[in-house]
Amino acid sequence: MTSSVLALYRAAMEPQPPTALDITTLVVAICAAVVAATALGWQIASWLLSGGRAKVELLNGALHQFGPQWIVMPPNKPLDPSGAANGFTRRAIFVEVRNVGRLPITVTSWQLKLPGGVKIGELNSPNGPRLPHRLDVGDSEKWAIEVDSELVAALRATRKMAKVDDVEVRAVVSLGSGKEIKTPQRITFTAKELEQGA
């Protein structure tokens, strides 16, 4: 009796090749895990994208000498000389904020960020809507700060303090939710530009 029980035990413990039912069970389990992970990922993405989201861009540009018109271009491109010939003589740095989320957002402030942690901003720039400013879904707005003698003096002082040749400028936008968004783009003021008054 004991030997037959031992023989059955040994037979049960020997590795058996997987059956078709084992393989089917494994495939169903893997498919269920993939579907569950996809559903969880979708729920997380929906939650993250359900609120207001802002996209912020830094632009190089100029204001018209007599009116509220302006021209802008990407920060890595110099201003077109034909702009000055058409009256766009006041160089400016623009920040554009777009609401790309599903709920409205409020822009409470924006500043230029310089090397060494220096920030420069105007609470209510004459070149843009008053702050705080609400942006509905799909809306966008631009604000500008003129590159005048005061800003150039601040850039020169920052250059000296940070001990750099060129001064890279970014923008930081603060939202009503408390979130701050930095522009991925930078505008570089070279030492030569700053010496000439930008």
mmCIF file with all atom_site columns, C-alpha atoms in Angstrom:
data_model
loop_
_atom_site.group_PDB
_atom_site.id
_atom_site.type_symbol
_atom_site.label_atom_id
_atom_site.label_alt_id
_atom_site.label_comp_id
_atom_site.label_asym_id
_atom_site.label_entity_id
_atom_site.label_seq_id
_atom_site.pdbx_PDB_ins_code
_atom_site.Cartn_x
_atom_site.Cartn_y
_atom_site.Cartn_z
_atom_site.occupancy
_atom_site.B_iso_or_equiv
_atom_site.pdbx_formal_charge
_atom_site.auth_seq_id
_atom_site.auth_comp_id
_atom_site.auth_asym_id
_atom_site.auth_atom_id
_atom_site.pdbx_PDB_model_num
ATOM 1   C CA . MET A 1 1   ? 0.000   0.000   0.000   1.00 0.00 ? 1   MET A CA 1
ATOM 2   C CA . THR A 1 2   ? 2.772   2.380   0.934   1.00 0.00 ? 2   THR A CA 1
ATOM 3   C CA . SER A 1 3   ? 4.698   1.740   -2.254  1.00 0.00 ? 3   SER A CA 1
ATOM 4   C CA . SER A 1 4   ? 1.641   2.466   -4.415  1.00 0.00 ? 4   SER A CA 1
ATOM 5   C CA . VAL A 1 5   ? 1.064   5.771   -2.602  1.00 0.00 ? 5   VAL A CA 1
ATOM 6   C CA . LEU A 1 6   ? 4.751   6.631   -3.109  1.00 0.00 ? 6   LEU A CA 1
ATOM 7   C CA . ALA A 1 7   ? 4.484   5.745   -6.776  1.00 0.00 ? 7   ALA A CA 1
ATOM 8   C CA . LEU A 1 8   ? 1.435   8.002   -7.169  1.00 0.00 ? 8   LEU A CA 1
ATOM 9   C CA . TYR A 1 9   ? 3.252   10.822  -5.346  1.00 0.00 ? 9   TYR A CA 1
ATOM 10  C CA . ARG A 1 10  ? 6.315   10.456  -7.558  1.00 0.00 ? 10  ARG A CA 1
ATOM 11  C CA . ALA A 1 11  ? 4.151   10.458  -10.672 1.00 0.00 ? 11  ALA A CA 1
ATOM 12  C CA . ALA A 1 12  ? 2.361   13.621  -9.489  1.00 0.00 ? 12  ALA A CA 1
ATOM 13  C CA . MET A 1 13  ? 5.668   15.404  -8.789  1.00 0.00 ? 13  MET A CA 1
ATOM 14  C CA . GLU A 1 14  ? 7.239   14.674  -12.156 1.00 0.00 ? 14  GLU A CA 1
ATOM 15  C CA . PRO A 1 15  ? 7.093   17.637  -14.572 1.00 0.00 ? 15  PRO A CA 1
ATOM 16  C CA . GLN A 1 16  ? 4.290   17.275  -17.059 1.00 0.00 ? 16  GLN A CA 1
ATOM 17  C CA . PRO A 1 17  ? 4.174   18.976  -20.460 1.00 0.00 ? 17  PRO A CA 1
ATOM 18  C CA . PRO A 1 18  ? 1.629   21.822  -20.515 1.00 0.00 ? 18  PRO A CA 1
ATOM 19  C CA . THR A 1 19  ? -1.747  20.893  -21.838 1.00 0.00 ? 19  THR A CA 1
ATOM 20  C CA . ALA A 1 20  ? -3.834  22.938  -24.261 1.00 0.00 ? 20  ALA A CA 1
ATOM 21  C CA . LEU A 1 21  ? -5.983  24.021  -21.312 1.00 0.00 ? 21  LEU A CA 1
ATOM 22  C CA . ASP A 1 22  ? -2.872  25.315  -19.452 1.00 0.00 ? 22  ASP A CA 1
ATOM 23  C CA . ILE A 1 23  ? -1.757  27.338  -22.491 1.00 0.00 ? 23  ILE A CA 1
ATOM 24  C CA . THR A 1 24  ? -5.257  28.765  -23.028 1.00 0.00 ? 24  THR A CA 1
ATOM 25  C CA . THR A 1 25  ? -5.460  29.764  -19.368 1.00 0.00 ? 25  THR A CA 1
ATOM 26  C CA . LEU A 1 26  ? -2.084  31.524  -19.580 1.00 0.00 ? 26  LEU A CA 1
ATOM 27  C CA . VAL A 1 27  ? -3.083  33.449  -22.743 1.00 0.00 ? 27  VAL A CA 1
ATOM 28  C CA . VAL A 1 28  ? -6.402  34.544  -21.180 1.00 0.00 ? 28  VAL A CA 1
ATOM 29  C CA . ALA A 1 29  ? -4.590  35.686  -18.012 1.00 0.00 ? 29  ALA A CA 1
ATOM 30  C CA . ILE A 1 30  ? -2.051  37.754  -20.021 1.00 0.00 ? 30  ILE A CA 1
ATOM 31  C CA . CYS A 1 31  ? -4.847  39.376  -22.080 1.00 0.00 ? 31  CYS A CA 1
ATOM 32  C CA . ALA A 1 32  ? -6.762  40.223  -18.894 1.00 0.00 ? 32  ALA A CA 1
ATOM 33  C CA . ALA A 1 33  ? -3.641  41.835  -17.362 1.00 0.00 ? 33  ALA A CA 1
ATOM 34  C CA . VAL A 1 34  ? -3.048  43.938  -20.501 1.00 0.00 ? 34  VAL A CA 1
ATOM 35  C CA . VAL A 1 35  ? -6.697  45.100  -20.605 1.00 0.00 ? 35  VAL A CA 1
ATOM 36  C CA . ALA A 1 36  ? -6.625  45.968  -16.881 1.00 0.00 ? 36  ALA A CA 1
ATOM 37  C CA . ALA A 1 37  ? -3.347  47.935  -17.234 1.00 0.00 ? 37  ALA A CA 1
ATOM 38  C CA . THR A 1 38  ? -4.718  49.816  -20.283 1.00 0.00 ? 38  THR A CA 1
ATOM 39  C CA . ALA A 1 39  ? -7.930  50.698  -18.434 1.00 0.00 ? 39  ALA A CA 1
ATOM 40  C CA . LEU A 1 40  ? -5.952  51.929  -15.422 1.00 0.00 ? 40  LEU A CA 1
ATOM 41  C CA . GLY A 1 41  ? -3.681  54.017  -17.666 1.00 0.00 ? 41  GLY A CA 1
ATOM 42  C CA . TRP A 1 42  ? -6.689  55.530  -19.419 1.00 0.00 ? 42  TRP A CA 1
ATOM 43  C CA . GLN A 1 43  ? -8.310  56.437  -16.095 1.00 0.00 ? 43  GLN A CA 1
ATOM 44  C CA . ILE A 1 44  ? -5.111  58.123  -14.891 1.00 0.00 ? 44  ILE A CA 1
ATOM 45  C CA . ALA A 1 45  ? -4.712  60.030  -18.186 1.00 0.00 ? 45  ALA A CA 1
ATOM 46  C CA . SER A 1 46  ? -8.370  61.152  -18.108 1.00 0.00 ? 46  SER A CA 1
ATOM 47  C CA . TRP A 1 47  ? -7.961  62.391  -14.545 1.00 0.00 ? 47  TRP A CA 1
ATOM 48  C CA . LEU A 1 48  ? -4.764  64.291  -15.367 1.00 0.00 ? 48  LEU A CA 1
ATOM 49  C CA . LEU A 1 49  ? -6.235  65.863  -18.509 1.00 0.00 ? 49  LEU A CA 1
ATOM 50  C CA . SER A 1 50  ? -9.662  66.684  -17.076 1.00 0.00 ? 50  SER A CA 1
ATOM 51  C CA . GLY A 1 51  ? -8.689  70.038  -15.533 1.00 0.00 ? 51  GLY A CA 1
ATOM 52  C CA . GLY A 1 52  ? -7.388  73.259  -16.986 1.00 0.00 ? 52  GLY A CA 1
ATOM 53  C CA . ARG A 1 53  ? -3.962  72.984  -18.606 1.00 0.00 ? 53  ARG A CA 1
ATOM 54  C CA . ALA A 1 54  ? -1.837  75.800  -19.922 1.00 0.00 ? 54  ALA A CA 1
ATOM 55  C CA . LYS A 1 55  ? 0.741   75.796  -22.667 1.00 0.00 ? 55  LYS A CA 1
ATOM 56  C CA . VAL A 1 56  ? 3.199   78.689  -22.432 1.00 0.00 ? 56  VAL A CA 1
ATOM 57  C CA . GLU A 1 57  ? 5.444   80.015  -25.207 1.00 0.00 ? 57  GLU A CA 1
ATOM 58  C CA . LEU A 1 58  ? 8.123   82.717  -25.258 1.00 0.00 ? 58  LEU A CA 1
ATOM 59  C CA . LEU A 1 59  ? 8.333   84.860  -28.402 1.00 0.00 ? 59  LEU A CA 1
ATOM 60  C CA . ASN A 1 60  ? 10.624  87.541  -29.753 1.00 0.00 ? 60  ASN A CA 1
ATOM 61  C CA . GLY A 1 61  ? 8.893   90.568  -31.212 1.00 0.00 ? 61  GLY A CA 1
ATOM 62  C CA . ALA A 1 62  ? 8.351   94.275  -31.525 1.00 0.00 ? 62  ALA A CA 1
ATOM 63  C CA . LEU A 1 63  ? 5.618   96.795  -30.745 1.00 0.00 ? 63  LEU A CA 1
ATOM 64  C CA . HIS A 1 64  ? 4.545   99.487  -33.177 1.00 0.00 ? 64  HIS A CA 1
ATOM 65  C CA . GLN A 1 65  ? 5.850   102.938 -32.347 1.00 0.00 ? 65  GLN A CA 1
ATOM 66  C CA . PHE A 1 66  ? 2.374   104.564 -32.502 1.00 0.00 ? 66  PHE A CA 1
ATOM 67  C CA . GLY A 1 67  ? -0.201  101.914 -31.684 1.00 0.00 ? 67  GLY A CA 1
ATOM 68  C CA . PRO A 1 68  ? -1.135  98.595  -30.113 1.00 0.00 ? 68  PRO A CA 1
ATOM 69  C CA . GLN A 1 69  ? -0.001  96.498  -33.087 1.00 0.00 ? 69  GLN A CA 1
ATOM 70  C CA . TRP A 1 70  ? 2.838   94.023  -32.714 1.00 0.00 ? 70  TRP A CA 1
ATOM 71  C CA . ILE A 1 71  ? 4.803   91.399  -34.604 1.00 0.00 ? 71  ILE A CA 1
ATOM 72  C CA . VAL A 1 72  ? 6.207   88.187  -33.139 1.00 0.00 ? 72  VAL A CA 1
ATOM 73  C CA . MET A 1 73  ? 8.542   85.433  -34.210 1.00 0.00 ? 73  MET A CA 1
ATOM 74  C CA . PRO A 1 74  ? 10.201  82.391  -32.613 1.00 0.00 ? 74  PRO A CA 1
ATOM 75  C CA . PRO A 1 75  ? 12.869  83.238  -30.019 1.00 0.00 ? 75  PRO A CA 1
ATOM 76  C CA . ASN A 1 76  ? 15.687  81.671  -32.034 1.00 0.00 ? 76  ASN A CA 1
ATOM 77  C CA . LYS A 1 77  ? 15.107  83.975  -35.023 1.00 0.00 ? 77  LYS A CA 1
ATOM 78  C CA . PRO A 1 78  ? 16.275  87.605  -35.161 1.00 0.00 ? 78  PRO A CA 1
ATOM 79  C CA . LEU A 1 79  ? 13.748  90.332  -35.819 1.00 0.00 ? 79  LEU A CA 1
ATOM 80  C CA . ASP A 1 80  ? 13.126  91.055  -39.473 1.00 0.00 ? 80  ASP A CA 1
ATOM 81  C CA . PRO A 1 81  ? 14.599  94.473  -40.378 1.00 0.00 ? 81  PRO A CA 1
ATOM 82  C CA . SER A 1 82  ? 11.531  95.190  -42.530 1.00 0.00 ? 82  SER A CA 1
ATOM 83  C CA . GLY A 1 83  ? 9.500   95.349  -39.301 1.00 0.00 ? 83  GLY A CA 1
ATOM 84  C CA . ALA A 1 84  ? 11.390  98.436  -38.158 1.00 0.00 ? 84  ALA A CA 1
ATOM 85  C CA . ALA A 1 85  ? 10.863  100.014 -41.580 1.00 0.00 ? 85  ALA A CA 1
ATOM 86  C CA . ASN A 1 86  ? 7.108   99.532  -41.060 1.00 0.00 ? 86  ASN A CA 1
ATOM 87  C CA . GLY A 1 87  ? 7.090   101.191 -37.636 1.00 0.00 ? 87  GLY A CA 1
ATOM 88  C CA . PHE A 1 88  ? 7.710   98.185  -35.367 1.00 0.00 ? 88  PHE A CA 1
ATOM 89  C CA . THR A 1 89  ? 10.639  99.785  -33.580 1.00 0.00 ? 89  THR A CA 1
ATOM 90  C CA . ARG A 1 90  ? 10.055  98.940  -29.896 1.00 0.00 ? 90  ARG A CA 1
ATOM 91  C CA . ARG A 1 91  ? 11.623  95.536  -29.264 1.00 0.00 ? 91  ARG A CA 1
ATOM 92  C CA . ALA A 1 92  ? 9.645   93.378  -26.837 1.00 0.00 ? 92  ALA A CA 1
ATOM 93  C CA . ILE A 1 93  ? 9.518   89.924  -25.284 1.00 0.00 ? 93  ILE A CA 1
ATOM 94  C CA . PHE A 1 94  ? 6.130   88.223  -25.553 1.00 0.00 ? 94  PHE A CA 1
ATOM 95  C CA . VAL A 1 95  ? 4.597   85.444  -23.506 1.00 0.00 ? 95  VAL A CA 1
ATOM 96  C CA . GLU A 1 96  ? 1.685   83.539  -25.019 1.00 0.00 ? 96  GLU A CA 1
ATOM 97  C CA . VAL A 1 97  ? -0.544  81.393  -22.797 1.00 0.00 ? 97  VAL A CA 1
ATOM 98  C CA . ARG A 1 98  ? -2.994  78.904  -24.334 1.00 0.00 ? 98  ARG A CA 1
ATOM 99  C CA . ASN A 1 99  ? -5.601  76.901  -22.441 1.00 0.00 ? 99  ASN A CA 1
ATOM 100 C CA . VAL A 1 100 ? -5.310  73.363  -23.822 1.00 0.00 ? 100 VAL A CA 1
ATOM 101 C CA . GLY A 1 101 ? -7.259  71.657  -21.022 1.00 0.00 ? 101 GLY A CA 1
ATOM 102 C CA . ARG A 1 102 ? -10.917 70.953  -20.398 1.00 0.00 ? 102 ARG A CA 1
ATOM 103 C CA . LEU A 1 103 ? -11.609 73.638  -17.793 1.00 0.00 ? 103 LEU A CA 1
ATOM 104 C CA . PRO A 1 104 ? -10.953 77.403  -17.639 1.00 0.00 ? 104 PRO A CA 1
ATOM 105 C CA . ILE A 1 105 ? -7.675  78.647  -16.140 1.00 0.00 ? 105 ILE A CA 1
ATOM 106 C CA . THR A 1 106 ? -6.659  81.974  -14.608 1.00 0.00 ? 106 THR A CA 1
ATOM 107 C CA . VAL A 1 107 ? -3.324  83.631  -15.325 1.00 0.00 ? 107 VAL A CA 1
ATOM 108 C CA . THR A 1 108 ? -2.408  85.534  -12.151 1.00 0.00 ? 108 THR A CA 1
ATOM 109 C CA . SER A 1 109 ? 1.079   86.803  -13.084 1.00 0.00 ? 109 SER A CA 1
ATOM 110 C CA . TRP A 1 110 ? 4.062   86.294  -15.357 1.00 0.00 ? 110 TRP A CA 1
ATOM 111 C CA . GLN A 1 111 ? 7.721   87.182  -15.025 1.00 0.00 ? 111 GLN A CA 1
ATOM 112 C CA . LEU A 1 112 ? 10.963  86.985  -16.925 1.00 0.00 ? 112 LEU A CA 1
ATOM 113 C CA . LYS A 1 113 ? 13.462  84.647  -15.284 1.00 0.00 ? 113 LYS A CA 1
ATOM 114 C CA . LEU A 1 114 ? 17.130  85.599  -15.608 1.00 0.00 ? 114 LEU A CA 1
ATOM 115 C CA . PRO A 1 115 ? 20.299  83.786  -14.504 1.00 0.00 ? 115 PRO A CA 1
ATOM 116 C CA . GLY A 1 116 ? 20.995  83.792  -10.778 1.00 0.00 ? 116 GLY A CA 1
ATOM 117 C CA . GLY A 1 117 ? 17.310  83.505  -9.851  1.00 0.00 ? 117 GLY A CA 1
ATOM 118 C CA . VAL A 1 118 ? 16.514  87.126  -10.792 1.00 0.00 ? 118 VAL A CA 1
ATOM 119 C CA . LYS A 1 119 ? 12.899  87.690  -11.881 1.00 0.00 ? 119 LYS A CA 1
ATOM 120 C CA . ILE A 1 120 ? 11.494  90.747  -13.636 1.00 0.00 ? 120 ILE A CA 1
ATOM 121 C CA . GLY A 1 121 ? 7.820   91.336  -14.207 1.00 0.00 ? 121 GLY A CA 1
ATOM 122 C CA . GLU A 1 122 ? 5.051   93.885  -14.544 1.00 0.00 ? 122 GLU A CA 1
ATOM 123 C CA . LEU A 1 123 ? 1.944   93.336  -12.478 1.00 0.00 ? 123 LEU A CA 1
ATOM 124 C CA . ASN A 1 124 ? -0.244  94.855  -15.170 1.00 0.00 ? 124 ASN A CA 1
ATOM 125 C CA . SER A 1 125 ? 1.641   95.311  -18.391 1.00 0.00 ? 125 SER A CA 1
ATOM 126 C CA . PRO A 1 126 ? 0.108   97.873  -20.745 1.00 0.00 ? 126 PRO A CA 1
ATOM 127 C CA . ASN A 1 127 ? 0.824   95.320  -23.483 1.00 0.00 ? 127 ASN A CA 1
ATOM 128 C CA . GLY A 1 128 ? -1.745  92.673  -22.622 1.00 0.00 ? 128 GLY A CA 1
ATOM 129 C CA . PRO A 1 129 ? -4.951  92.130  -20.639 1.00 0.00 ? 129 PRO A CA 1
ATOM 130 C CA . ARG A 1 130 ? -5.152  93.042  -16.957 1.00 0.00 ? 130 ARG A CA 1
ATOM 131 C CA . LEU A 1 131 ? -4.207  90.319  -14.498 1.00 0.00 ? 131 LEU A CA 1
ATOM 132 C CA . PRO A 1 132 ? -5.616  88.109  -13.177 1.00 0.00 ? 132 PRO A CA 1
ATOM 133 C CA . HIS A 1 133 ? -7.049  87.033  -16.514 1.00 0.00 ? 133 HIS A CA 1
ATOM 134 C CA . ARG A 1 134 ? -9.333  84.072  -17.144 1.00 0.00 ? 134 ARG A CA 1
ATOM 135 C CA . LEU A 1 135 ? -8.798  81.914  -20.223 1.00 0.00 ? 135 LEU A CA 1
ATOM 136 C CA . ASP A 1 136 ? -11.678 79.698  -21.263 1.00 0.00 ? 136 ASP A CA 1
ATOM 137 C CA . VAL A 1 137 ? -11.104 76.361  -22.966 1.00 0.00 ? 137 VAL A CA 1
ATOM 138 C CA . GLY A 1 138 ? -9.282  76.923  -26.260 1.00 0.00 ? 138 GLY A CA 1
ATOM 139 C CA . ASP A 1 139 ? -8.524  80.608  -25.551 1.00 0.00 ? 139 ASP A CA 1
ATOM 140 C CA . SER A 1 140 ? -5.090  82.189  -25.783 1.00 0.00 ? 140 SER A CA 1
ATOM 141 C CA . GLU A 1 141 ? -3.614  85.543  -24.865 1.00 0.00 ? 141 GLU A CA 1
ATOM 142 C CA . LYS A 1 142 ? -0.312  87.399  -25.199 1.00 0.00 ? 142 LYS A CA 1
ATOM 143 C CA . TRP A 1 143 ? 1.504   89.708  -22.812 1.00 0.00 ? 143 TRP A CA 1
ATOM 144 C CA . ALA A 1 144 ? 4.625   91.719  -23.625 1.00 0.00 ? 144 ALA A CA 1
ATOM 145 C CA . ILE A 1 145 ? 7.378   93.572  -21.833 1.00 0.00 ? 145 ILE A CA 1
ATOM 146 C CA . GLU A 1 146 ? 9.293   96.169  -23.788 1.00 0.00 ? 146 GLU A CA 1
ATOM 147 C CA . VAL A 1 147 ? 13.064  95.810  -24.020 1.00 0.00 ? 147 VAL A CA 1
ATOM 148 C CA . ASP A 1 148 ? 13.646  99.381  -22.861 1.00 0.00 ? 148 ASP A CA 1
ATOM 149 C CA . SER A 1 149 ? 16.571  101.025 -21.075 1.00 0.00 ? 149 SER A CA 1
ATOM 150 C CA . GLU A 1 150 ? 15.402  99.740  -17.671 1.00 0.00 ? 150 GLU A CA 1
ATOM 151 C CA . LEU A 1 151 ? 15.244  96.129  -18.830 1.00 0.00 ? 151 LEU A CA 1
ATOM 152 C CA . VAL A 1 152 ? 18.608  96.417  -20.602 1.00 0.00 ? 152 VAL A CA 1
ATOM 153 C CA . ALA A 1 153 ? 20.138  97.819  -17.371 1.00 0.00 ? 153 ALA A CA 1
ATOM 154 C CA . ALA A 1 154 ? 18.698  94.858  -15.445 1.00 0.00 ? 154 ALA A CA 1
ATOM 155 C CA . LEU A 1 155 ? 20.100  92.424  -18.026 1.00 0.00 ? 155 LEU A CA 1
ATOM 156 C CA . ARG A 1 156 ? 23.538  94.063  -17.798 1.00 0.00 ? 156 ARG A CA 1
ATOM 157 C CA . ALA A 1 157 ? 23.464  93.887  -13.987 1.00 0.00 ? 157 ALA A CA 1
ATOM 158 C CA . THR A 1 158 ? 22.421  90.233  -14.125 1.00 0.00 ? 158 THR A CA 1
ATOM 159 C CA . ARG A 1 159 ? 25.211  89.492  -16.588 1.00 0.00 ? 159 ARG A CA 1
ATOM 160 C CA . LYS A 1 160 ? 27.753  91.029  -14.233 1.00 0.00 ? 160 LYS A CA 1
ATOM 161 C CA . MET A 1 161 ? 26.309  89.322  -11.134 1.00 0.00 ? 161 MET A CA 1
ATOM 162 C CA . ALA A 1 162 ? 25.992  85.874  -12.742 1.00 0.00 ? 162 ALA A CA 1
ATOM 163 C CA . LYS A 1 163 ? 29.404  86.247  -14.444 1.00 0.00 ? 163 LYS A CA 1
ATOM 164 C CA . VAL A 1 164 ? 28.143  85.127  -17.849 1.00 0.00 ? 164 VAL A CA 1
ATOM 165 C CA . ASP A 1 165 ? 28.768  86.481  -21.331 1.00 0.00 ? 165 ASP A CA 1
ATOM 166 C CA . ASP A 1 166 ? 25.266  86.000  -22.717 1.00 0.00 ? 166 ASP A CA 1
ATOM 167 C CA . VAL A 1 167 ? 22.053  86.344  -20.705 1.00 0.00 ? 167 VAL A CA 1
ATOM 168 C CA . GLU A 1 168 ? 19.369  83.735  -21.321 1.00 0.00 ? 168 GLU A CA 1
ATOM 169 C CA . VAL A 1 169 ? 15.831  84.841  -20.537 1.00 0.00 ? 169 VAL A CA 1
ATOM 170 C CA . ARG A 1 170 ? 12.874  82.540  -19.887 1.00 0.00 ? 170 ARG A CA 1
ATOM 171 C CA . ALA A 1 171 ? 9.358   83.329  -18.722 1.00 0.00 ? 171 ALA A CA 1
ATOM 172 C CA . VAL A 1 172 ? 7.434   81.907  -15.785 1.00 0.00 ? 172 VAL A CA 1
ATOM 173 C CA . VAL A 1 173 ? 3.628   82.072  -15.738 1.00 0.00 ? 173 VAL A CA 1
ATOM 174 C CA . SER A 1 174 ? 1.684   81.653  -12.478 1.00 0.00 ? 174 SER A CA 1
ATOM 175 C CA . LEU A 1 175 ? -1.839  80.239  -12.568 1.00 0.00 ? 175 LEU A CA 1
ATOM 176 C CA . GLY A 1 176 ? -4.699  80.637  -10.100 1.00 0.00 ? 176 GLY A CA 1
ATOM 177 C CA . SER A 1 177 ? -4.247  76.987  -9.109  1.00 0.00 ? 177 SER A CA 1
ATOM 178 C CA . GLY A 1 178 ? -0.816  77.866  -7.683  1.00 0.00 ? 178 GLY A CA 1
ATOM 179 C CA . LYS A 1 179 ? 1.006   76.105  -10.498 1.00 0.00 ? 179 LYS A CA 1
ATOM 180 C CA . GLU A 1 180 ? 3.965   77.798  -12.201 1.00 0.00 ? 180 GLU A CA 1
ATOM 181 C CA . ILE A 1 181 ? 4.859   76.992  -15.804 1.00 0.00 ? 181 ILE A CA 1
ATOM 182 C CA . LYS A 1 182 ? 8.230   77.833  -17.342 1.00 0.00 ? 182 LYS A CA 1
ATOM 183 C CA . THR A 1 183 ? 8.596   78.414  -21.046 1.00 0.00 ? 183 THR A CA 1
ATOM 184 C CA . PRO A 1 184 ? 10.674  75.763  -22.774 1.00 0.00 ? 184 PRO A CA 1
ATOM 185 C CA . GLN A 1 185 ? 12.066  78.458  -25.090 1.00 0.00 ? 185 GLN A CA 1
ATOM 186 C CA . ARG A 1 186 ? 14.758  80.992  -24.212 1.00 0.00 ? 186 ARG A CA 1
ATOM 187 C CA . ILE A 1 187 ? 15.755  84.322  -25.684 1.00 0.00 ? 187 ILE A CA 1
ATOM 188 C CA . THR A 1 188 ? 19.479  85.008  -25.523 1.00 0.00 ? 188 THR A CA 1
ATOM 189 C CA . PHE A 1 189 ? 20.852  88.525  -25.206 1.00 0.00 ? 189 PHE A CA 1
ATOM 190 C CA . THR A 1 190 ? 24.483  88.467  -26.280 1.00 0.00 ? 190 THR A CA 1
ATOM 191 C CA . ALA A 1 191 ? 27.187  90.570  -24.635 1.00 0.00 ? 191 ALA A CA 1
ATOM 192 C CA . LYS A 1 192 ? 27.453  92.591  -27.857 1.00 0.00 ? 192 LYS A CA 1
ATOM 193 C CA . GLU A 1 193 ? 23.707  93.333  -27.881 1.00 0.00 ? 193 GLU A CA 1
ATOM 194 C CA . LEU A 1 194 ? 23.752  94.436  -24.257 1.00 0.00 ? 194 LEU A CA 1
ATOM 195 C CA . GLU A 1 195 ? 26.740  96.687  -24.808 1.00 0.00 ? 195 GLU A CA 1
ATOM 196 C CA . GLN A 1 196 ? 24.936  98.327  -27.727 1.00 0.00 ? 196 GLN A CA 1
ATOM 197 C CA . GLY A 1 197 ? 21.714  98.639  -25.722 1.00 0.00 ? 197 GLY A CA 1
ATOM 198 C CA . ALA A 1 198 ? 19.926  95.583  -27.211 1.00 0.00 ? 198 ALA A CA 1
#
